[in-house]
Short mmCIF file of C-alpha atoms in Angstrom, two decimals:
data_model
loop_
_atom_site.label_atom_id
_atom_site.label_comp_id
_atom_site.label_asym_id
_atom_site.label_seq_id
_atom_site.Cartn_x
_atom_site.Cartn_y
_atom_site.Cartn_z
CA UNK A 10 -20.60 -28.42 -0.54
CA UNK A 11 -19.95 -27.76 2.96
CA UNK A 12 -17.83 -24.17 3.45
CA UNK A 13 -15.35 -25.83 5.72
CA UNK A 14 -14.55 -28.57 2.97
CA UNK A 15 -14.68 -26.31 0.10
CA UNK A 16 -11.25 -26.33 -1.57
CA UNK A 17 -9.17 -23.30 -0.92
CA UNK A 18 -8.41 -21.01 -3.99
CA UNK A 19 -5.19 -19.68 -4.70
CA UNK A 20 -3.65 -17.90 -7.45
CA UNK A 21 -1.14 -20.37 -9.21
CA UNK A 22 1.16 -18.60 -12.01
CA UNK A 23 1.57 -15.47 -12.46
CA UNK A 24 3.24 -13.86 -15.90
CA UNK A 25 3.87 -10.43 -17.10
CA UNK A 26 4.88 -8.38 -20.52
CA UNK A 27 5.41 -4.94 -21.71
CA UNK A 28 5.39 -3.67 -25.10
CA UNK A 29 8.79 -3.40 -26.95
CA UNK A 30 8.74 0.47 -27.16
CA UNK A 31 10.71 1.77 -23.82
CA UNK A 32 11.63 5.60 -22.60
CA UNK A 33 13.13 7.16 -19.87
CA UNK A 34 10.59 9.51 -17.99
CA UNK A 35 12.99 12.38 -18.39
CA UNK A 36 12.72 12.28 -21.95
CA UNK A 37 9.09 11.96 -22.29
CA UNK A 38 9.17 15.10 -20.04
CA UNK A 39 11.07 17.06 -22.88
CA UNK A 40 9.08 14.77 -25.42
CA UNK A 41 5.96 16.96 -23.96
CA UNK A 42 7.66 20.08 -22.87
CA UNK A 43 9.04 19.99 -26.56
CA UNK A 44 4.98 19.24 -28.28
CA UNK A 45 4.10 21.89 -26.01
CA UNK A 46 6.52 24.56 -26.78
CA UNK A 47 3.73 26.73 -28.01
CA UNK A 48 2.75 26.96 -24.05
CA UNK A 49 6.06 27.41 -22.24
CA UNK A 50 4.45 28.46 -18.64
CA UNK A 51 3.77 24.78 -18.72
CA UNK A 52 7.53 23.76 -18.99
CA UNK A 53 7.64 24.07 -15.25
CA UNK A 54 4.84 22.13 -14.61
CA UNK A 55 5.36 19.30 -16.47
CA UNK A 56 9.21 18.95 -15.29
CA UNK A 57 7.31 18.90 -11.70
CA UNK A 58 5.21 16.97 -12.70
CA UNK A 59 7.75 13.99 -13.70
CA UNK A 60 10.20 14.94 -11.44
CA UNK A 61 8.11 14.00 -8.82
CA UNK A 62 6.54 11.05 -10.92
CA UNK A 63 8.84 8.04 -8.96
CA UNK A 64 8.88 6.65 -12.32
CA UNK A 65 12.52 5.91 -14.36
CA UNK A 66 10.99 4.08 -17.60
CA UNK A 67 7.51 3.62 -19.35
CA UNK A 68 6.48 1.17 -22.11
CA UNK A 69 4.10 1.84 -24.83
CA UNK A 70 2.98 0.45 -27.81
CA UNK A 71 3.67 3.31 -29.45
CA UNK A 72 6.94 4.57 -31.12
CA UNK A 73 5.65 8.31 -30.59
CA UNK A 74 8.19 9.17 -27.96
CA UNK A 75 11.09 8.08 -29.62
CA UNK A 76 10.55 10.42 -32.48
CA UNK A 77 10.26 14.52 -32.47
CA UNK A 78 6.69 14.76 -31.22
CA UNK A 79 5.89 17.16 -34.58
CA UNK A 80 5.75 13.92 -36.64
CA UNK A 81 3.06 12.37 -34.00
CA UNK A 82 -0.44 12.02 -34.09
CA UNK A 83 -0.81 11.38 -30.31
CA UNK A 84 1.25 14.74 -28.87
CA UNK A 85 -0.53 17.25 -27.27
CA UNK A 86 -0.58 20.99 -28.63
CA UNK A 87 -0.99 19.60 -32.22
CA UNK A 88 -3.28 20.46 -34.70
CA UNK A 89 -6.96 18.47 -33.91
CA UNK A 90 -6.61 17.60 -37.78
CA UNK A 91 -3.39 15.28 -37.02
CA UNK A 92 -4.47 13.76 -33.72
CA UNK A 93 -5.78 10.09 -33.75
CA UNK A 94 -9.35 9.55 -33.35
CA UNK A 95 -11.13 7.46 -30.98
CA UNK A 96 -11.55 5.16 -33.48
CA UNK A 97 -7.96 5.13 -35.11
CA UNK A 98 -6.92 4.33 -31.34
CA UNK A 99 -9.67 1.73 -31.05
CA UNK A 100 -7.90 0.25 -34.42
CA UNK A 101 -4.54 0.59 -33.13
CA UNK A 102 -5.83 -1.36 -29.67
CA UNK A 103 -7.58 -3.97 -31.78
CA UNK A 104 -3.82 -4.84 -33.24
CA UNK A 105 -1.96 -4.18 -30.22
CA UNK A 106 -3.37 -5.50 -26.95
CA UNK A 107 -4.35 -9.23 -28.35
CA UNK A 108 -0.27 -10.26 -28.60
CA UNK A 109 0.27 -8.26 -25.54
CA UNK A 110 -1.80 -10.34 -23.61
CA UNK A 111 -0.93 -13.37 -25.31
CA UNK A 112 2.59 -13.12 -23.99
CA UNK A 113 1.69 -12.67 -20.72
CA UNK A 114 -0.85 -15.12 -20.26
CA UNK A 115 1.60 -17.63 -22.02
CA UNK A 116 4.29 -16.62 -19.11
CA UNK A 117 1.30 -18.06 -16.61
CA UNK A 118 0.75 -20.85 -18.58
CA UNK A 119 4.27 -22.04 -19.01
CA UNK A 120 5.27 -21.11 -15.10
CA UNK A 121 1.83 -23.52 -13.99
CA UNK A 122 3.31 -26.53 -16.36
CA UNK A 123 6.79 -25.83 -15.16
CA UNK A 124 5.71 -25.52 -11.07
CA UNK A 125 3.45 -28.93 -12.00
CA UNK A 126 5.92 -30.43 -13.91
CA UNK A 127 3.67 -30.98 -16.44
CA UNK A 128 3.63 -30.31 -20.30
CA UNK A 129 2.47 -27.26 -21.43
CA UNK A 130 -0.64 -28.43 -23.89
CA UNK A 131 -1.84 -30.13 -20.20
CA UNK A 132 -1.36 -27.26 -18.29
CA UNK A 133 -3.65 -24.94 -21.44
CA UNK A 134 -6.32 -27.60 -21.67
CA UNK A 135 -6.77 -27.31 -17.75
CA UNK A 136 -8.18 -23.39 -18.16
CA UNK A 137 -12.04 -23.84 -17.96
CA UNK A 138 -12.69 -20.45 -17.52
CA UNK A 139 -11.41 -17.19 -19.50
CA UNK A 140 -11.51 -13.43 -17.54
CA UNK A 141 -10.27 -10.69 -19.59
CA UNK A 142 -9.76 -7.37 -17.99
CA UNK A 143 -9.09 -4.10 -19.66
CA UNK A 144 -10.50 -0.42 -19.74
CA UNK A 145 -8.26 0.85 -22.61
CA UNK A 146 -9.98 -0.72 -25.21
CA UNK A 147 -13.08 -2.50 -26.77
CA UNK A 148 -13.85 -4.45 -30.28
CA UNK A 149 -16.15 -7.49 -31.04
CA UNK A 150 -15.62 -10.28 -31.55
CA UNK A 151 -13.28 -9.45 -28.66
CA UNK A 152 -10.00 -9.56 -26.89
CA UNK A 153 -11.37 -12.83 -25.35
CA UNK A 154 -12.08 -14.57 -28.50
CA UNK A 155 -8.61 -13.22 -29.70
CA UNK A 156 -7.13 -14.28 -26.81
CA UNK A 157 -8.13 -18.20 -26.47
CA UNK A 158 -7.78 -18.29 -30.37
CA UNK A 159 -4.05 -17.46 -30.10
CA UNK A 160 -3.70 -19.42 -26.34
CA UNK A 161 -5.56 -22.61 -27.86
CA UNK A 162 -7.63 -22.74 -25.21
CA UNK A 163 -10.78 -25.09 -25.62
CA UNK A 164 -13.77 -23.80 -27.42
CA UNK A 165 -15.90 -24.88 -24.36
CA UNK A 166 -13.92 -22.17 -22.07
CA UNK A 167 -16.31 -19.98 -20.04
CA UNK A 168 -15.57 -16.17 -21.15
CA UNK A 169 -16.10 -13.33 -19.33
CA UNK A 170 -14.65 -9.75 -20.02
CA UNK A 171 -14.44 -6.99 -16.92
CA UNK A 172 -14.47 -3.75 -18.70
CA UNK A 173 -13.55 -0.08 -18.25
CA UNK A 174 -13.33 -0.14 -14.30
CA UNK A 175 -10.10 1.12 -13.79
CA UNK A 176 -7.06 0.65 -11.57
CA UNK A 177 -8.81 -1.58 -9.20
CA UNK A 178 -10.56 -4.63 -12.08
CA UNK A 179 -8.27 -7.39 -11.41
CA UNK A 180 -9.95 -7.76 -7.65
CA UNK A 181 -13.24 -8.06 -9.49
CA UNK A 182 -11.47 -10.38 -11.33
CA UNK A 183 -9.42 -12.12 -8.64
CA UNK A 184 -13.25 -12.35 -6.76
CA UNK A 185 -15.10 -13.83 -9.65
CA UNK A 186 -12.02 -16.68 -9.95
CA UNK A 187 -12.40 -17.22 -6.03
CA UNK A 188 -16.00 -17.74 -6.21
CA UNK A 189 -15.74 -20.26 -9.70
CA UNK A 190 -12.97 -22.05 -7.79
CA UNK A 191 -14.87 -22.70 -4.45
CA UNK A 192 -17.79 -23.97 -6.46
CA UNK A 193 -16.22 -25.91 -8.99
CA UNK A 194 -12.88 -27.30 -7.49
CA UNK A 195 -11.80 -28.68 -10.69
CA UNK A 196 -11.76 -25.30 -12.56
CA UNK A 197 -8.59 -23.44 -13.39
CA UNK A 198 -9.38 -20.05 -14.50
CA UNK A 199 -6.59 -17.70 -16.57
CA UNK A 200 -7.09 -13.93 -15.52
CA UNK A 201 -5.46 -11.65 -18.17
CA UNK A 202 -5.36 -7.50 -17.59
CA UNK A 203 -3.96 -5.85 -20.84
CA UNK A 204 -3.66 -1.90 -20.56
CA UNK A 205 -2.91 0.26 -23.85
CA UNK A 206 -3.03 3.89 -21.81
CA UNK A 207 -0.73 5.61 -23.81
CA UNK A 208 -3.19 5.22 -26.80
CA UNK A 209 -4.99 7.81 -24.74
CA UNK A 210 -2.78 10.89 -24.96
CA UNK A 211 -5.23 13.78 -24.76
CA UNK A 212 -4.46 16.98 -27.27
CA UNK A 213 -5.44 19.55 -24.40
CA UNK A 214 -2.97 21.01 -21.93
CA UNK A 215 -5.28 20.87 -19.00
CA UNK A 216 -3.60 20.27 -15.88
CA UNK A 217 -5.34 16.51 -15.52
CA UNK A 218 -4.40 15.73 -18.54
CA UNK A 219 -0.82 16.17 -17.92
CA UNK A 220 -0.87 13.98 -15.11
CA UNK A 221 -2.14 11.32 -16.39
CA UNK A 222 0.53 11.60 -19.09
CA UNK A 223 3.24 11.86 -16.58
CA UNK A 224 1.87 8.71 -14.68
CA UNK A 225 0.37 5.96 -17.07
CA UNK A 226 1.90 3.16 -19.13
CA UNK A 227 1.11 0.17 -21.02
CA UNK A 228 1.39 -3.40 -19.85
CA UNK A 229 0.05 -6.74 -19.78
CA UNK A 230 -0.32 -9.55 -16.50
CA UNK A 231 -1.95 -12.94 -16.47
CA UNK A 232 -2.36 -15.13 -13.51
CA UNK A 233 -4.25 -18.85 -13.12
CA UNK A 234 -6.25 -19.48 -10.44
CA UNK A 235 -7.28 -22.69 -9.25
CA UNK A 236 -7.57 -25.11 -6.21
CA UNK A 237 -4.60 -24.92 -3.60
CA UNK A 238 -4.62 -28.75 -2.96
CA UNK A 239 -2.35 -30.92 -5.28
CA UNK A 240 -0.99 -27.53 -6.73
CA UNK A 241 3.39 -28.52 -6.48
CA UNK A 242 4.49 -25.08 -6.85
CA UNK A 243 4.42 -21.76 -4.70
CA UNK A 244 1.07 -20.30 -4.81
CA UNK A 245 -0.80 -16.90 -2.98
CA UNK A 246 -3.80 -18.43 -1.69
CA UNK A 247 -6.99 -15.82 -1.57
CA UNK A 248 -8.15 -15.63 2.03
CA UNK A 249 -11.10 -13.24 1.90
CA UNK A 250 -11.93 -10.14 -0.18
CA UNK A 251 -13.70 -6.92 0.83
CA UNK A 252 -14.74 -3.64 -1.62
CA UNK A 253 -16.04 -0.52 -0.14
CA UNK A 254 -17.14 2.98 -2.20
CA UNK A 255 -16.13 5.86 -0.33
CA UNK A 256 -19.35 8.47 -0.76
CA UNK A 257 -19.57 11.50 -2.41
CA UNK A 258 -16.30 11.00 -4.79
CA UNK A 259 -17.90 10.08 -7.72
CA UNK A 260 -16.36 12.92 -9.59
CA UNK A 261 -12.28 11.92 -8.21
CA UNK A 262 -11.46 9.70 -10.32
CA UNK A 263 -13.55 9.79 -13.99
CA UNK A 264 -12.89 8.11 -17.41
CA UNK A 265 -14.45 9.48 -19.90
CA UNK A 266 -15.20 8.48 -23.53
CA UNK A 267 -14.08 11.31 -26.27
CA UNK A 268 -14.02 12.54 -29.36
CA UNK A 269 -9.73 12.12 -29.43
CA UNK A 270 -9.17 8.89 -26.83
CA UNK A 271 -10.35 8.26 -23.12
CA UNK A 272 -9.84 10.57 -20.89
CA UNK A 273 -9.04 10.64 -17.31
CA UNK A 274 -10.40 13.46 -14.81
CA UNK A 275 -8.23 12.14 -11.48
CA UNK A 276 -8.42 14.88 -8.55
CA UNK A 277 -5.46 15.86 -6.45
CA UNK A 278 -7.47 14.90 -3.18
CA UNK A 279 -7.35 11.20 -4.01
CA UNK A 280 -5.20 10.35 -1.62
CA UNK A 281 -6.64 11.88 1.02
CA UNK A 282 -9.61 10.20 0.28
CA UNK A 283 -8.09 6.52 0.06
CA UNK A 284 -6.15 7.18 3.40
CA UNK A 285 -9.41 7.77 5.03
CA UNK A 286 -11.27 4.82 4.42
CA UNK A 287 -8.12 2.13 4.13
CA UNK A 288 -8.00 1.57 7.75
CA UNK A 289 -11.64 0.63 8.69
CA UNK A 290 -11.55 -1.10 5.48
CA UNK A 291 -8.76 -3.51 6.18
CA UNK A 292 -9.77 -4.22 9.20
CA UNK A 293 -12.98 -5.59 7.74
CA UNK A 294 -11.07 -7.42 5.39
CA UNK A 295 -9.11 -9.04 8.46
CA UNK A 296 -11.79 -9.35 10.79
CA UNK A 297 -13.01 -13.17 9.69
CA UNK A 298 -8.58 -13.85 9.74
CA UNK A 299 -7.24 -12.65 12.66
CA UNK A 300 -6.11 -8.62 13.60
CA UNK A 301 -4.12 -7.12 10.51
CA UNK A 302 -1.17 -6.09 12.61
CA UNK A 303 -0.02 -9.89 12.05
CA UNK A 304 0.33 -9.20 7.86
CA UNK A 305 3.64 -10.25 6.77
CA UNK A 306 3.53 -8.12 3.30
CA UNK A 307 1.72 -5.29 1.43
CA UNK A 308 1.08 -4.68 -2.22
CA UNK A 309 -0.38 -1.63 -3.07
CA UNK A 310 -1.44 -0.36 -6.31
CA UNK A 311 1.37 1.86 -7.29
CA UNK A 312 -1.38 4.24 -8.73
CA UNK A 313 1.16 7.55 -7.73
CA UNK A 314 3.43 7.77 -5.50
CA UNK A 315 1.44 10.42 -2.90
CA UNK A 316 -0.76 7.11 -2.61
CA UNK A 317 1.66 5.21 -1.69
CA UNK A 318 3.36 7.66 0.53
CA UNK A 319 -0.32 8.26 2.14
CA UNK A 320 -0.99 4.85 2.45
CA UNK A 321 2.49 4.19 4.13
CA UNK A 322 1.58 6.67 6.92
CA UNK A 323 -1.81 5.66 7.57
CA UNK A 324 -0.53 1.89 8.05
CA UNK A 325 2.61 2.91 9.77
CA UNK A 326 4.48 0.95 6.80
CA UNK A 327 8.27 0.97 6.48
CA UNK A 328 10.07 1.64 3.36
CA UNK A 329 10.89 -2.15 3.16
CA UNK A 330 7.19 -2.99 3.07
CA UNK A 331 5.94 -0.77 0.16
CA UNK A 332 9.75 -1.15 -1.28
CA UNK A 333 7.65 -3.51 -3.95
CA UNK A 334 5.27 -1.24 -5.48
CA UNK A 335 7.52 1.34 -5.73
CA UNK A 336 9.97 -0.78 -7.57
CA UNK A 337 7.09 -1.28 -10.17
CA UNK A 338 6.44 2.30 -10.42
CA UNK A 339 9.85 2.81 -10.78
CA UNK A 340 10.46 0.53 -13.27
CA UNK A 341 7.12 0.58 -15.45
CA UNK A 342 4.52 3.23 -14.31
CA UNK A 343 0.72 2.99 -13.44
CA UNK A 344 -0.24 0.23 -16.22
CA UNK A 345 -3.66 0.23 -14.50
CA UNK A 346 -5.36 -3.14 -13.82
CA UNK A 347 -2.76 -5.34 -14.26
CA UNK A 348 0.11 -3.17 -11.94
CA UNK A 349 -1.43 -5.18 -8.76
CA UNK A 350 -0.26 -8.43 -10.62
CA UNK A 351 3.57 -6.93 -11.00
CA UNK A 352 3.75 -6.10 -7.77
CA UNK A 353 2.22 -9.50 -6.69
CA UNK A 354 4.90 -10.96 -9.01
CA UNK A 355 7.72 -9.16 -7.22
CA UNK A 356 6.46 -9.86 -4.00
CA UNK A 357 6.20 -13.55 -4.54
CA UNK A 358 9.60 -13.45 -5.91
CA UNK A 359 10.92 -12.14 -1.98
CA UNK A 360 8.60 -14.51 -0.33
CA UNK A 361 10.36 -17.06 -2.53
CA UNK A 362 13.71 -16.77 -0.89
CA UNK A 363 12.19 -17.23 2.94
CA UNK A 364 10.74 -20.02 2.03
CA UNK A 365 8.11 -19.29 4.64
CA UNK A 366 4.21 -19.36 5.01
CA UNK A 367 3.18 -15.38 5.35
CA UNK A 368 -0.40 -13.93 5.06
CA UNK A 369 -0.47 -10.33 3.63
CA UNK A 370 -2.72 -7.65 2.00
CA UNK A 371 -2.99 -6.69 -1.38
CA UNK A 372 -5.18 -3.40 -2.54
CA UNK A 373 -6.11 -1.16 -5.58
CA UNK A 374 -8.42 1.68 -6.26
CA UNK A 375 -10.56 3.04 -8.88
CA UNK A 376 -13.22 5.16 -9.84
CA UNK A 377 -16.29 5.24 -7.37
CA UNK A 378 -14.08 5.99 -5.33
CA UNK A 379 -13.78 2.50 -4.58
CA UNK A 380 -11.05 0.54 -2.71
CA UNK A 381 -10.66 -3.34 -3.44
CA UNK A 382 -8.55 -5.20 -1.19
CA UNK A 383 -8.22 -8.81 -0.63
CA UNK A 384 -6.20 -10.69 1.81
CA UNK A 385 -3.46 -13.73 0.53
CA UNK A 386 -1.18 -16.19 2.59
CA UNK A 387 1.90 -16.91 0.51
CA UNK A 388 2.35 -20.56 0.64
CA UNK A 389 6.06 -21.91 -0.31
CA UNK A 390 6.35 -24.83 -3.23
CA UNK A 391 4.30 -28.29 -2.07
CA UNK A 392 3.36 -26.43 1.62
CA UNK A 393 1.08 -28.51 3.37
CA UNK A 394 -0.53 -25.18 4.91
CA UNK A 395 -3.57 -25.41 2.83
#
């Protein structure tokens, strides 16, 4: 097919879900300082720590932080003999993250019927191709099978999993959907990111450690991709996509596979690091567009928030402009792969009102270091801007 008739790809639906289990980020602080108290120099860091955290509330699958953290096998300072395995929280994962998902990727489902005006068995026998992303979790037969077993998708569904790459998977995702779509124009392809990270509390009382426990939260987000033409609802259409590793980082950002969970080695100079390759990076990202001075809105991976206030400077950003990621921070914490999809469901819901066509940037980051970044025009409900 020629590349100027190729049919555009956009992302369709979008749906989200958290688990049922909420706290405030002040009380997992004294949930920790309290499972701690054995180590009280820490007190200060860890009220730091959260204080400075930009998060209000977390979801987990867990009930752990509800309770005195003496009576929990996840909380740090405990004996090893009580703390979950890797494989009591690969049990606990296998139970948890298949309804998860299914909720969110229902959400997609239901909003792609309801934009088509179509039923919803029609809009589930479209999906052609599966993606499942996670990197909190593994069992076979997997979270795919689970997954189109409790969706009904049909058996002839093309699977694919995108495993343990971090913050920044859904653009592998999001790449792999853009690529199926421009060769197969018919396809419809469901993307779903389901994160467990609290499963991954780490016993210690190392410094990393304790921020990734003041940062990281479970969460689920599903979105269909699929050709732009004929599509009756709003829609983000994928313009162009561009991945860069920044050299000599390998050993910022590290998940690592141990004896009591996964755990995450994330240095303070991140950051730094992202803020000095995001510039030349978006501009190669804009390059085939048009100049990226003319993007109408940002989503950035809320992955802290000194990235996002590092980011902001480096781009010049107003606090309008990143005021979406750091309402999903605020609201739900670093669910890792699928944040990018909340924020891209909050921004869509603001684009919404306008009623306008607007290209933007979205952009996440993982371990490498590598930044993903991909560039989207919003198009408004049965736009002819294809």
């Amino acid at each position: 097919m020629d590349r100027q008739n190729r049919s555009p790809a956009a992302l369709l639906a979008l749906g989200t879900a958290v688990p049922p289990y909420q706290a405030r980020q002040e009380d997992i602080a004294q949930w920790m300082i309290t499972s701690l108290s054995s180590r009280p120099a820490l007190e200060r860091l860890v009220r730091g720590l959260y204080a400075s955290s930009g998060i209000d509330l977390r979801h987990s699958c867990i009930e752990d932080f509800l309770h005195p953290p003496e009576h929990s096998h996840f909380a740090p300072g405990q004996p090893l003999e009580q703390v979950c395995t890797t494989a009591e929280r690969m049990l606990l994962y296998e139970r948890a993250a298949p309804p998860l998902a299914a909720v969110a990727a229902s959400r997609a489902l239901e909003q792609l019927a309801e934009r088509n005006d179509i039923p919803l068995p029609a809009a589930t026998a479209s999906i052609s191709h599966l993606i499942v992303v996670t990197c909190t979790g593994f069992f076979a037969p997997g979270l795919d099978l689970a997954l189109a077993r409790q969706l009904n998708l049909a058996p002839s569904a093309e699977r694919t999993v995108v495993g343990f790459m971090g913050c920044s998977a859904a653009f592998n995702a999001l790449r792999m959907a853009h690529h199926i779509v421009r060769s197969q124009p018919a396809a419809r392809v469901l993307i779903v990111c389901v994160e467990l990270c609290s499963l991954h509390i780490q016993p210690g009382a190392h410094r990393e450690d304790l921020i990734a426990g003041s940062l990281f939260a479970d969460g689920a987000a599903a979105c269909v991709v699929g050709s732009a033409h004929g599509h009756q609802g709003d829609a983000f259409r994928l313009d162009s996509f561009y991945s860069e590793v920044k050299p000599d980082t390998d050993s910022d950002m590290v998940w690592q596979i141990g004896n009591y969970g996964f755990a995450l080695r994330l240095s303070p100079q991140v950051p730094k690091h992202l803020a000095t390759v995001a510039p030349a990076a978006l501009h190669r990202l804009c390059q085939p567009n048009g100049p990226a001075t003319e993007l109408g809105f940002w989503a950035i991976h809320p992955g802290g928030p000194a990235i996002i206030e590092r980011l902001a400077a480096v781009f010049d950003l107003a606090p309008e402009q990143t005021e979406a990621s750091r309402s999903v921070l605020r609201r739900y914490g670093n669910m890792s792969s699928g944040t990018i999809l909340f924020v891209l469901a909050e921004v869509g819901a603001r684009l919404r009102t306008a009623h306008t066509c607007q290209t933007g940037v979205a952009m996440a980051f993982g371990p490498g270091l590598v930044i993903e970044m991909a560039q989207l025009t919003y198009l408004p409900a049965r736009s002819k801007s294809l």
